[in-house]
Amino acid sequence: MSRTVYVNGEYLPEAAAKVSVFDRGFLFADAVYEVTAVVNSKLVDFAGHYARLVRSCGELGLTLAVDENGLREIHQRLIVENALQEGGIYLQLTRGNSGDRDFHFPPASTPPTLVLFTQARAVVDHPAASKGIRVVTCPDIRWQRRDIKTVQLLAPCLAKAFAEAQGADDAFLVENGYITEGSSCNCYIVQDDNTVVTRPLSNSILHGITRKALVKLAEEHGVTIEERLFTPEEARNAREVFISSATTFVWPVIAVDGQTIGDGKPGPITQLLRRIYLQML
Ligand code: PDD
């Protein structure tokens, strides 16, 4: 079924939606994005995604010409137009088209390009949520501002291809001997005392909106979160390992680098956190 997508103020059939070959998102990855989950045709934590988008734009001097309510309305209209029940909405904002390829930023008056489209997929009952996923570790070759949600995603694509080539589902990225995050998710390990360990916020990782909600929910439910660096070896030997993102919420990891985690089944803390996250929706 052809989707209706949003491009710069217009709602168009996907085949009719066009962006210039001179768009800086296409030429330079000069663009930021967000992915907001949709469950029961409702946006999940839209305010959090909007706040992070504003921050990403601020860090790069990109103009976001639409306010929170305006952007929420665009998301909601796409949900209605596409009868989206479950999945996500992808948003990309670029520095626009200055009519040629030129490294220098175009005049501030250049209109940005704003594109949004829906993606229908299972989120609540995804098989990986009950079966878990297998991950492998690989070097984190991304740039140093991973806190900004830019569309420079070749390194994560290469990491996923590396994982697939080894029969795994995803990759955990490693820098200076420590796991930064997953190719498109935040990572957690559970220690023997049931403490959940996750890397602290910095420019080295994306400040996950799901992570933020989980940290708060965990604390409300008596689960201790310790924010510190952890190594691949700690992950391989952890009692439980899990990931979070807007497209997965919480997924168990049942193997790291071929080493089975626990008994190879989703662990109780992981299941508890997924359950309380779903209850909050
Ligand atoms: N990715 N870290 C990275 C590198 C990510 O790409 C993502 C999300 C996250 C989790 O952030 P959040 O909880 O706000 O989704 C962490 C999205 C889902 C994507 O690229 O499709």
PDB file of C-alpha atoms and ligand atoms in Angstrom:
ATOM      1  CA  MET A   1       0.000   0.000   0.000  1.00  0.00           C
ATOM      2  CA  SER A   2       1.342   3.407  -0.934  1.00  0.00           C
ATOM      3  CA  ARG A   3       1.919   5.637   2.075  1.00  0.00           C
ATOM      4  CA  THR A   4       1.086   9.267   2.410  1.00  0.00           C
ATOM      5  CA  VAL A   5       4.271  11.086   3.394  1.00  0.00           C
ATOM      6  CA  TYR A   6       4.962  14.651   4.480  1.00  0.00           C
ATOM      7  CA  VAL A   7       7.410  16.875   2.583  1.00  0.00           C
ATOM      8  CA  ASN A   8       7.755  20.576   3.393  1.00  0.00           C
ATOM      9  CA  GLY A   9       4.131  21.299   4.217  1.00  0.00           C
ATOM     10  CA  GLU A  10       2.549  18.849   1.750  1.00  0.00           C
ATOM     11  CA  TYR A  11       0.979  15.422   2.275  1.00  0.00           C
ATOM     12  CA  LEU A  12       1.780  13.365  -0.832  1.00  0.00           C
ATOM     13  CA  PRO A  13       1.633   9.770  -2.111  1.00  0.00           C
ATOM     14  CA  GLU A  14       5.123   8.347  -1.468  1.00  0.00           C
ATOM     15  CA  ALA A  15       5.915   8.059  -5.207  1.00  0.00           C
ATOM     16  CA  ALA A  16       5.196  11.769  -5.692  1.00  0.00           C
ATOM     17  CA  ALA A  17       7.339  12.944  -2.764  1.00  0.00           C
ATOM     18  CA  LYS A  18      10.621  14.450  -3.999  1.00  0.00           C
ATOM     19  CA  VAL A  19      13.740  16.008  -2.462  1.00  0.00           C
ATOM     20  CA  SER A  20      16.391  17.800  -4.568  1.00  0.00           C
ATOM     21  CA  VAL A  21      19.688  16.121  -5.524  1.00  0.00           C
ATOM     22  CA  PHE A  22      21.302  19.260  -4.061  1.00  0.00           C
ATOM     23  CA  ASP A  23      19.714  18.734  -0.671  1.00  0.00           C
ATOM     24  CA  ARG A  24      22.414  18.890   2.014  1.00  0.00           C
ATOM     25  CA  GLY A  25      20.930  15.897   3.774  1.00  0.00           C
ATOM     26  CA  PHE A  26      21.681  13.843   0.635  1.00  0.00           C
ATOM     27  CA  LEU A  27      25.089  15.396  -0.163  1.00  0.00           C
ATOM     28  CA  PHE A  28      26.594  15.900   3.314  1.00  0.00           C
ATOM     29  CA  ALA A  29      24.360  14.058   5.816  1.00  0.00           C
ATOM     30  CA  ASP A  30      23.758  17.627   7.047  1.00  0.00           C
ATOM     31  CA  ALA A  31      20.556  16.600   8.774  1.00  0.00           C
ATOM     32  CA  VAL A  32      19.045  15.311  11.982  1.00  0.00           C
ATOM     33  CA  TYR A  33      16.279  12.801  12.585  1.00  0.00           C
ATOM     34  CA  GLU A  34      13.919  11.312  15.136  1.00  0.00           C
ATOM     35  CA  VAL A  35      11.955   8.073  15.318  1.00  0.00           C
ATOM     36  CA  THR A  36       8.854   8.152  17.502  1.00  0.00           C
ATOM     37  CA  ALA A  37       7.027   4.918  18.300  1.00  0.00           C
ATOM     38  CA  VAL A  38       3.293   4.534  17.700  1.00  0.00           C
ATOM     39  CA  VAL A  39       1.181   2.086  19.711  1.00  0.00           C
ATOM     40  CA  ASN A  40      -2.622   1.893  19.420  1.00  0.00           C
ATOM     41  CA  SER A  41      -2.363   4.825  16.973  1.00  0.00           C
ATOM     42  CA  LYS A  42      -0.859   6.992  19.739  1.00  0.00           C
ATOM     43  CA  LEU A  43       2.570   8.616  19.805  1.00  0.00           C
ATOM     44  CA  VAL A  44       4.919   7.365  22.516  1.00  0.00           C
ATOM     45  CA  ASP A  45       6.766  10.131  24.395  1.00  0.00           C
ATOM     46  CA  PHE A  46       6.414  12.722  21.646  1.00  0.00           C
ATOM     47  CA  ALA A  47       7.497  15.503  24.033  1.00  0.00           C
ATOM     48  CA  GLY A  48      10.806  13.708  24.682  1.00  0.00           C
ATOM     49  CA  HIS A  49      11.532  13.267  20.975  1.00  0.00           C
ATOM     50  CA  TYR A  50      10.613  16.884  20.242  1.00  0.00           C
ATOM     51  CA  ALA A  51      12.929  18.120  23.026  1.00  0.00           C
ATOM     52  CA  ARG A  52      15.828  16.057  21.656  1.00  0.00           C
ATOM     53  CA  LEU A  53      15.145  17.296  18.110  1.00  0.00           C
ATOM     54  CA  VAL A  54      15.281  20.902  19.328  1.00  0.00           C
ATOM     55  CA  ARG A  55      18.592  20.146  21.056  1.00  0.00           C
ATOM     56  CA  SER A  56      20.064  18.430  17.949  1.00  0.00           C
ATOM     57  CA  CYS A  57      19.039  21.441  15.833  1.00  0.00           C
ATOM     58  CA  GLY A  58      20.564  23.838  18.364  1.00  0.00           C
ATOM     59  CA  GLU A  59      23.892  21.976  18.352  1.00  0.00           C
ATOM     60  CA  LEU A  60      24.129  22.204  14.545  1.00  0.00           C
ATOM     61  CA  GLY A  61      22.476  25.579  13.946  1.00  0.00           C
ATOM     62  CA  LEU A  62      19.614  23.984  12.015  1.00  0.00           C
ATOM     63  CA  THR A  63      16.308  25.805  11.825  1.00  0.00           C
ATOM     64  CA  LEU A  64      13.241  23.969  13.049  1.00  0.00           C
ATOM     65  CA  ALA A  65      10.469  26.201  11.749  1.00  0.00           C
ATOM     66  CA  VAL A  66       7.607  24.293  13.372  1.00  0.00           C
ATOM     67  CA  ASP A  67       6.715  24.313  17.070  1.00  0.00           C
ATOM     68  CA  GLU A  68       5.852  21.335  19.277  1.00  0.00           C
ATOM     69  CA  ASN A  69       2.106  21.467  18.609  1.00  0.00           C
ATOM     70  CA  GLY A  70       2.595  21.945  14.875  1.00  0.00           C
ATOM     71  CA  LEU A  71       4.924  18.956  14.689  1.00  0.00           C
ATOM     72  CA  ARG A  72       2.624  16.833  16.823  1.00  0.00           C
ATOM     73  CA  GLU A  73      -0.233  17.643  14.405  1.00  0.00           C
ATOM     74  CA  ILE A  74       1.862  16.521  11.410  1.00  0.00           C
ATOM     75  CA  HIS A  75       2.630  13.237  13.179  1.00  0.00           C
ATOM     76  CA  GLN A  76      -1.023  12.735  14.083  1.00  0.00           C
ATOM     77  CA  ARG A  77      -2.249  13.483  10.575  1.00  0.00           C
ATOM     78  CA  LEU A  78       0.190  10.897   9.174  1.00  0.00           C
ATOM     79  CA  ILE A  79      -1.138   8.322  11.659  1.00  0.00           C
ATOM     80  CA  VAL A  80      -4.689   9.008  10.437  1.00  0.00           C
ATOM     81  CA  GLU A  81      -3.868   9.213   6.697  1.00  0.00           C
ATOM     82  CA  ASN A  82      -1.965   5.904   6.864  1.00  0.00           C
ATOM     83  CA  ALA A  83      -4.280   4.176   9.366  1.00  0.00           C
ATOM     84  CA  LEU A  84      -1.163   3.428  11.412  1.00  0.00           C
ATOM     85  CA  GLN A  85      -1.889   1.337  14.474  1.00  0.00           C
ATOM     86  CA  GLU A  86       1.582   0.239  15.482  1.00  0.00           C
ATOM     87  CA  GLY A  87       5.077   1.117  14.324  1.00  0.00           C
ATOM     88  CA  GLY A  88       6.877   4.412  14.138  1.00  0.00           C
ATOM     89  CA  ILE A  89       7.182   7.792  12.482  1.00  0.00           C
ATOM     90  CA  TYR A  90      10.502   8.826  10.962  1.00  0.00           C
ATOM     91  CA  LEU A  91      11.294  12.540  10.802  1.00  0.00           C
ATOM     92  CA  GLN A  92      14.251  14.088   9.007  1.00  0.00           C
ATOM     93  CA  LEU A  93      15.199  17.756   8.959  1.00  0.00           C
ATOM     94  CA  THR A  94      18.023  18.914   6.668  1.00  0.00           C
ATOM     95  CA  ARG A  95      19.783  22.224   6.094  1.00  0.00           C
ATOM     96  CA  GLY A  96      17.940  22.375   2.779  1.00  0.00           C
ATOM     97  CA  ASN A  97      18.940  22.893  -0.823  1.00  0.00           C
ATOM     98  CA  SER A  98      21.220  25.749  -1.849  1.00  0.00           C
ATOM     99  CA  GLY A  99      21.193  24.806  -5.543  1.00  0.00           C
ATOM    100  CA  ASP A 100      24.688  23.291  -5.780  1.00  0.00           C
ATOM    101  CA  ARG A 101      27.249  21.200  -3.884  1.00  0.00           C
ATOM    102  CA  ASP A 102      29.142  23.550  -1.602  1.00  0.00           C
ATOM    103  CA  PHE A 103      30.709  22.603   1.723  1.00  0.00           C
ATOM    104  CA  HIS A 104      30.010  26.029   3.206  1.00  0.00           C
ATOM    105  CA  PHE A 105      26.686  26.463   4.923  1.00  0.00           C
ATOM    106  CA  PRO A 106      24.110  28.184   2.706  1.00  0.00           C
ATOM    107  CA  PRO A 107      22.592  31.532   3.771  1.00  0.00           C
ATOM    108  CA  ALA A 108      20.494  31.221   6.914  1.00  0.00           C
ATOM    109  CA  SER A 109      17.467  32.151   4.789  1.00  0.00           C
ATOM    110  CA  THR A 110      17.699  28.809   2.896  1.00  0.00           C
ATOM    111  CA  PRO A 111      14.528  26.865   3.743  1.00  0.00           C
ATOM    112  CA  PRO A 112      15.219  23.603   5.602  1.00  0.00           C
ATOM    113  CA  THR A 113      13.795  20.340   4.242  1.00  0.00           C
ATOM    114  CA  LEU A 114      11.392  18.517   6.531  1.00  0.00           C
ATOM    115  CA  VAL A 115      10.280  14.974   5.665  1.00  0.00           C
ATOM    116  CA  LEU A 116       8.182  12.564   7.731  1.00  0.00           C
ATOM    117  CA  PHE A 117       6.875   9.102   6.941  1.00  0.00           C
ATOM    118  CA  THR A 118       5.242   6.230   8.795  1.00  0.00           C
ATOM    119  CA  GLN A 119       6.580   2.690   9.223  1.00  0.00           C
ATOM    120  CA  ALA A 120       4.093  -0.015  10.202  1.00  0.00           C
ATOM    121  CA  ARG A 121       5.664  -2.808  12.283  1.00  0.00           C
ATOM    122  CA  ALA A 122       5.058  -4.872  15.397  1.00  0.00           C
ATOM    123  CA  VAL A 123       6.474  -3.213  18.486  1.00  0.00           C
ATOM    124  CA  VAL A 124       4.529  -4.658  21.442  1.00  0.00           C
ATOM    125  CA  ASP A 125       4.417  -8.279  20.238  1.00  0.00           C
ATOM    126  CA  HIS A 126       7.656  -8.427  18.302  1.00  0.00           C
ATOM    127  CA  PRO A 127       9.124 -11.987  18.459  1.00  0.00           C
ATOM    128  CA  ALA A 128      12.539 -10.634  19.560  1.00  0.00           C
ATOM    129  CA  ALA A 129      10.939  -9.319  22.751  1.00  0.00           C
ATOM    130  CA  SER A 130      10.212 -12.859  23.921  1.00  0.00           C
ATOM    131  CA  LYS A 131      13.066 -14.737  22.200  1.00  0.00           C
ATOM    132  CA  GLY A 132      15.855 -12.205  22.641  1.00  0.00           C
ATOM    133  CA  ILE A 133      18.616 -11.265  20.212  1.00  0.00           C
ATOM    134  CA  ARG A 134      22.246 -12.240  19.689  1.00  0.00           C
ATOM    135  CA  VAL A 135      24.853  -9.502  19.473  1.00  0.00           C
ATOM    136  CA  VAL A 136      28.529  -9.277  18.616  1.00  0.00           C
ATOM    137  CA  THR A 137      30.941  -6.508  19.572  1.00  0.00           C
ATOM    138  CA  CYS A 138      32.854  -4.401  17.049  1.00  0.00           C
ATOM    139  CA  PRO A 139      34.841  -1.138  17.076  1.00  0.00           C
ATOM    140  CA  ASP A 140      32.885   2.104  17.353  1.00  0.00           C
ATOM    141  CA  ILE A 141      34.091   4.077  14.326  1.00  0.00           C
ATOM    142  CA  ARG A 142      31.518   6.870  14.544  1.00  0.00           C
ATOM    143  CA  TRP A 143      32.245  10.582  14.985  1.00  0.00           C
ATOM    144  CA  GLN A 144      32.556  12.190  18.418  1.00  0.00           C
ATOM    145  CA  ARG A 145      29.120  13.859  18.692  1.00  0.00           C
ATOM    146  CA  ARG A 146      26.870  10.833  19.023  1.00  0.00           C
ATOM    147  CA  ASP A 147      24.643  12.858  21.338  1.00  0.00           C
ATOM    148  CA  ILE A 148      23.365  14.650  18.230  1.00  0.00           C
ATOM    149  CA  LYS A 149      20.922  12.473  16.285  1.00  0.00           C
ATOM    150  CA  THR A 150      22.354  13.030  12.811  1.00  0.00           C
ATOM    151  CA  VAL A 151      21.600  10.918   9.753  1.00  0.00           C
ATOM    152  CA  GLN A 152      25.278   9.900   9.365  1.00  0.00           C
ATOM    153  CA  LEU A 153      24.423   6.238   9.825  1.00  0.00           C
ATOM    154  CA  LEU A 154      26.937   4.430   7.611  1.00  0.00           C
ATOM    155  CA  ALA A 155      28.948   3.205  10.621  1.00  0.00           C
ATOM    156  CA  PRO A 156      25.856   1.644  12.277  1.00  0.00           C
ATOM    157  CA  CYS A 157      24.873   0.100   8.913  1.00  0.00           C
ATOM    158  CA  LEU A 158      28.372  -1.436   8.629  1.00  0.00           C
ATOM    159  CA  ALA A 159      28.122  -2.691  12.226  1.00  0.00           C
ATOM    160  CA  LYS A 160      24.774  -4.364  11.482  1.00  0.00           C
ATOM    161  CA  ALA A 161      26.222  -5.937   8.311  1.00  0.00           C
ATOM    162  CA  PHE A 162      29.190  -7.195  10.375  1.00  0.00           C
ATOM    163  CA  ALA A 163      26.764  -8.704  12.916  1.00  0.00           C
ATOM    164  CA  GLU A 164      24.655 -10.335  10.198  1.00  0.00           C
ATOM    165  CA  ALA A 165      27.735 -11.825   8.543  1.00  0.00           C
ATOM    166  CA  GLN A 166      28.450 -13.560  11.851  1.00  0.00           C
ATOM    167  CA  GLY A 167      24.914 -14.863  12.244  1.00  0.00           C
ATOM    168  CA  ALA A 168      24.048 -12.281  14.917  1.00  0.00           C
ATOM    169  CA  ASP A 169      21.164  -9.823  15.056  1.00  0.00           C
ATOM    170  CA  ASP A 170      22.986  -6.663  16.067  1.00  0.00           C
ATOM    171  CA  ALA A 171      26.273  -5.164  17.206  1.00  0.00           C
ATOM    172  CA  PHE A 172      27.482  -3.498  20.407  1.00  0.00           C
ATOM    173  CA  LEU A 173      30.060  -0.812  19.660  1.00  0.00           C
ATOM    174  CA  VAL A 174      33.321  -0.649  21.606  1.00  0.00           C
ATOM    175  CA  GLU A 175      35.627   2.326  22.157  1.00  0.00           C
ATOM    176  CA  ASN A 176      38.752   2.379  24.363  1.00  0.00           C
ATOM    177  CA  GLY A 177      37.780  -1.031  25.743  1.00  0.00           C
ATOM    178  CA  TYR A 178      34.242  -0.067  26.802  1.00  0.00           C
ATOM    179  CA  ILE A 179      30.844  -0.540  25.173  1.00  0.00           C
ATOM    180  CA  THR A 180      29.422   2.800  24.064  1.00  0.00           C
ATOM    181  CA  GLU A 181      25.987   1.661  22.831  1.00  0.00           C
ATOM    182  CA  GLY A 182      24.386  -0.606  20.246  1.00  0.00           C
ATOM    183  CA  SER A 183      24.334   0.228  16.531  1.00  0.00           C
ATOM    184  CA  SER A 184      20.886   1.798  17.059  1.00  0.00           C
ATOM    185  CA  CYS A 185      20.081   1.330  20.755  1.00  0.00           C
ATOM    186  CA  ASN A 186      21.293   1.900  24.306  1.00  0.00           C
ATOM    187  CA  CYS A 187      22.797  -1.080  26.182  1.00  0.00           C
ATOM    188  CA  TYR A 188      22.453  -2.419  29.717  1.00  0.00           C
ATOM    189  CA  ILE A 189      23.860  -5.273  31.765  1.00  0.00           C
ATOM    190  CA  VAL A 190      22.413  -6.744  34.965  1.00  0.00           C
ATOM    191  CA  GLN A 191      24.869  -7.717  37.680  1.00  0.00           C
ATOM    192  CA  ASP A 192      24.471 -10.564  40.184  1.00  0.00           C
ATOM    193  CA  ASP A 193      23.012  -8.165  42.782  1.00  0.00           C
ATOM    194  CA  ASN A 194      20.307  -7.167  40.228  1.00  0.00           C
ATOM    195  CA  THR A 195      21.813  -3.699  39.688  1.00  0.00           C
ATOM    196  CA  VAL A 196      21.347  -2.495  36.118  1.00  0.00           C
ATOM    197  CA  VAL A 197      24.485  -0.926  34.667  1.00  0.00           C
ATOM    198  CA  THR A 198      24.341   1.470  31.732  1.00  0.00           C
ATOM    199  CA  ARG A 199      26.830   3.951  30.305  1.00  0.00           C
ATOM    200  CA  PRO A 200      26.425   7.524  31.627  1.00  0.00           C
ATOM    201  CA  LEU A 201      25.221  10.265  29.287  1.00  0.00           C
ATOM    202  CA  SER A 202      27.978  12.104  27.393  1.00  0.00           C
ATOM    203  CA  ASN A 203      28.823  12.983  23.787  1.00  0.00           C
ATOM    204  CA  SER A 204      29.798   9.314  23.280  1.00  0.00           C
ATOM    205  CA  ILE A 205      26.211   8.036  23.120  1.00  0.00           C
ATOM    206  CA  LEU A 206      22.772   9.092  22.016  1.00  0.00           C
ATOM    207  CA  HIS A 207      20.684  10.217  24.971  1.00  0.00           C
ATOM    208  CA  GLY A 208      17.911   7.697  24.408  1.00  0.00           C
ATOM    209  CA  ILE A 209      14.367   8.804  25.089  1.00  0.00           C
ATOM    210  CA  THR A 210      13.475   5.215  25.987  1.00  0.00           C
ATOM    211  CA  ARG A 211      16.549   5.071  28.265  1.00  0.00           C
ATOM    212  CA  LYS A 212      15.388   8.184  30.106  1.00  0.00           C
ATOM    213  CA  ALA A 213      11.917   6.721  30.720  1.00  0.00           C
ATOM    214  CA  LEU A 214      13.389   3.357  31.776  1.00  0.00           C
ATOM    215  CA  VAL A 215      15.810   4.871  34.289  1.00  0.00           C
ATOM    216  CA  LYS A 216      12.901   6.705  35.938  1.00  0.00           C
ATOM    217  CA  LEU A 217      10.585   3.668  35.893  1.00  0.00           C
ATOM    218  CA  ALA A 218      13.313   1.365  37.234  1.00  0.00           C
ATOM    219  CA  GLU A 219      13.956   3.659  40.167  1.00  0.00           C
ATOM    220  CA  GLU A 220      10.225   3.883  40.906  1.00  0.00           C
ATOM    221  CA  HIS A 221      10.085   0.067  40.974  1.00  0.00           C
ATOM    222  CA  GLY A 222      13.090  -0.389  43.269  1.00  0.00           C
ATOM    223  CA  VAL A 223      15.536  -1.446  40.543  1.00  0.00           C
ATOM    224  CA  THR A 224      18.917   0.222  41.084  1.00  0.00           C
ATOM    225  CA  ILE A 225      20.547   1.808  38.043  1.00  0.00           C
ATOM    226  CA  GLU A 226      24.280   2.361  38.119  1.00  0.00           C
ATOM    227  CA  GLU A 227      25.618   4.685  35.418  1.00  0.00           C
ATOM    228  CA  ARG A 228      29.197   3.668  34.628  1.00  0.00           C
ATOM    229  CA  LEU A 229      31.289   2.333  31.778  1.00  0.00           C
ATOM    230  CA  PHE A 230      31.310  -1.445  31.242  1.00  0.00           C
ATOM    231  CA  THR A 231      33.432  -3.742  29.109  1.00  0.00           C
ATOM    232  CA  PRO A 232      32.484  -6.405  26.540  1.00  0.00           C
ATOM    233  CA  GLU A 233      33.806  -8.978  29.015  1.00  0.00           C
ATOM    234  CA  GLU A 234      31.416  -7.749  31.701  1.00  0.00           C
ATOM    235  CA  ALA A 235      28.597  -7.988  29.161  1.00  0.00           C
ATOM    236  CA  ARG A 236      29.562 -11.548  28.197  1.00  0.00           C
ATOM    237  CA  ASN A 237      29.565 -12.554  31.874  1.00  0.00           C
ATOM    238  CA  ALA A 238      26.518 -10.564  32.978  1.00  0.00           C
ATOM    239  CA  ARG A 239      23.450 -12.190  34.479  1.00  0.00           C
ATOM    240  CA  GLU A 240      21.266 -10.376  31.933  1.00  0.00           C
ATOM    241  CA  VAL A 241      21.886  -8.028  29.014  1.00  0.00           C
ATOM    242  CA  PHE A 242      19.276  -5.907  27.258  1.00  0.00           C
ATOM    243  CA  ILE A 243      18.824  -2.979  24.873  1.00  0.00           C
ATOM    244  CA  SER A 244      16.379  -0.110  24.550  1.00  0.00           C
ATOM    245  CA  SER A 245      15.174   2.141  21.733  1.00  0.00           C
ATOM    246  CA  ALA A 246      11.992   3.617  20.312  1.00  0.00           C
ATOM    247  CA  THR A 247      11.722   0.742  17.824  1.00  0.00           C
ATOM    248  CA  THR A 248      12.311  -2.074  20.324  1.00  0.00           C
ATOM    249  CA  PHE A 249      11.379  -0.589  23.734  1.00  0.00           C
ATOM    250  CA  VAL A 250      13.234  -3.309  25.727  1.00  0.00           C
ATOM    251  CA  TRP A 251      14.695  -6.394  24.054  1.00  0.00           C
ATOM    252  CA  PRO A 252      16.641  -9.113  25.863  1.00  0.00           C
ATOM    253  CA  VAL A 253      20.096 -10.033  24.589  1.00  0.00           C
ATOM    254  CA  ILE A 254      20.693 -13.776  24.940  1.00  0.00           C
ATOM    255  CA  ALA A 255      24.239 -14.008  23.556  1.00  0.00           C
ATOM    256  CA  VAL A 256      27.220 -11.653  23.329  1.00  0.00           C
ATOM    257  CA  ASP A 257      30.087 -12.650  21.006  1.00  0.00           C
ATOM    258  CA  GLY A 258      28.721 -16.211  20.923  1.00  0.00           C
ATOM    259  CA  GLN A 259      28.674 -16.512  24.726  1.00  0.00           C
ATOM    260  CA  THR A 260      25.252 -17.372  26.124  1.00  0.00           C
ATOM    261  CA  ILE A 261      23.914 -14.907  28.700  1.00  0.00           C
ATOM    262  CA  GLY A 262      22.446 -16.599  31.794  1.00  0.00           C
ATOM    263  CA  ASP A 263      20.420 -19.599  30.661  1.00  0.00           C
ATOM    264  CA  GLY A 264      19.918 -18.162  27.175  1.00  0.00           C
ATOM    265  CA  LYS A 265      16.414 -16.927  27.972  1.00  0.00           C
ATOM    266  CA  PRO A 266      15.162 -13.408  28.715  1.00  0.00           C
ATOM    267  CA  GLY A 267      15.935 -12.653  32.362  1.00  0.00           C
ATOM    268  CA  PRO A 268      13.552 -11.411  35.074  1.00  0.00           C
ATOM    269  CA  ILE A 269      14.843  -7.817  35.346  1.00  0.00           C
ATOM    270  CA  THR A 270      14.678  -7.392  31.566  1.00  0.00           C
ATOM    271  CA  GLN A 271      11.141  -8.767  31.499  1.00  0.00           C
ATOM    272  CA  LEU A 272      10.102  -6.581  34.426  1.00  0.00           C
ATOM    273  CA  LEU A 273      11.436  -3.430  32.753  1.00  0.00           C
ATOM    274  CA  ARG A 274       9.734  -4.254  29.458  1.00  0.00           C
ATOM    275  CA  ARG A 275       6.468  -4.932  31.286  1.00  0.00           C
ATOM    276  CA  ILE A 276       6.508  -1.696  33.284  1.00  0.00           C
ATOM    277  CA  TYR A 277       7.473   0.277  30.170  1.00  0.00           C
ATOM    278  CA  LEU A 278       4.513  -1.189  28.246  1.00  0.00           C
ATOM    279  CA  GLN A 279       2.177  -0.501  31.184  1.00  0.00           C
ATOM    280  CA  MET A 280       3.145   3.155  31.075  1.00  0.00           C
ATOM    281  CA  LEU A 281       2.044   3.595  27.423  1.00  0.00           C
TER     282      LEU A 281
HETATM  283  N1  PDD B   1      17.729   4.696  17.070  1.00  0.00           N
HETATM  284  N2  PDD B   1      21.549   4.898  20.421  1.00  0.00           N
HETATM  285  C1  PDD B   1      21.535   4.978  19.086  1.00  0.00           C
HETATM  286  C2  PDD B   1      22.839   5.010  18.366  1.00  0.00           C
HETATM  287  C3  PDD B   1      20.317   5.009  18.387  1.00  0.00           C
HETATM  288  O1  PDD B   1      20.324   5.103  17.046  1.00  0.00           O
HETATM  289  C4  PDD B   1      19.109   4.937  19.107  1.00  0.00           C
HETATM  290  C5  PDD B   1      17.764   4.995  18.438  1.00  0.00           C
HETATM  291  C6  PDD B   1      19.160   4.853  20.510  1.00  0.00           C
HETATM  292  C7  PDD B   1      17.920   4.806  21.360  1.00  0.00           C
HETATM  293  O2  PDD B   1      17.289   6.067  21.420  1.00  0.00           O
HETATM  294  P1  PDD B   1      15.705   6.174  21.596  1.00  0.00           P
HETATM  295  O3  PDD B   1      15.365   5.410  22.821  1.00  0.00           O
HETATM  296  O4  PDD B   1      15.478   7.627  21.747  1.00  0.00           O
HETATM  297  O5  PDD B   1      15.077   5.595  20.364  1.00  0.00           O
HETATM  298  C8  PDD B   1      20.399   4.849  21.136  1.00  0.00           C
HETATM  299  C9  PDD B   1      16.504   4.843  16.336  1.00  0.00           C
HETATM  300  C10 PDD B   1      15.369   4.072  16.906  1.00  0.00           C
HETATM  301  C11 PDD B   1      16.758   4.580  14.872  1.00  0.00           C
HETATM  302  O6  PDD B   1      17.792   5.017  14.410  1.00  0.00           O
HETATM  303  O7  PDD B   1      15.918   3.982  14.190  1.00  0.00           O
END
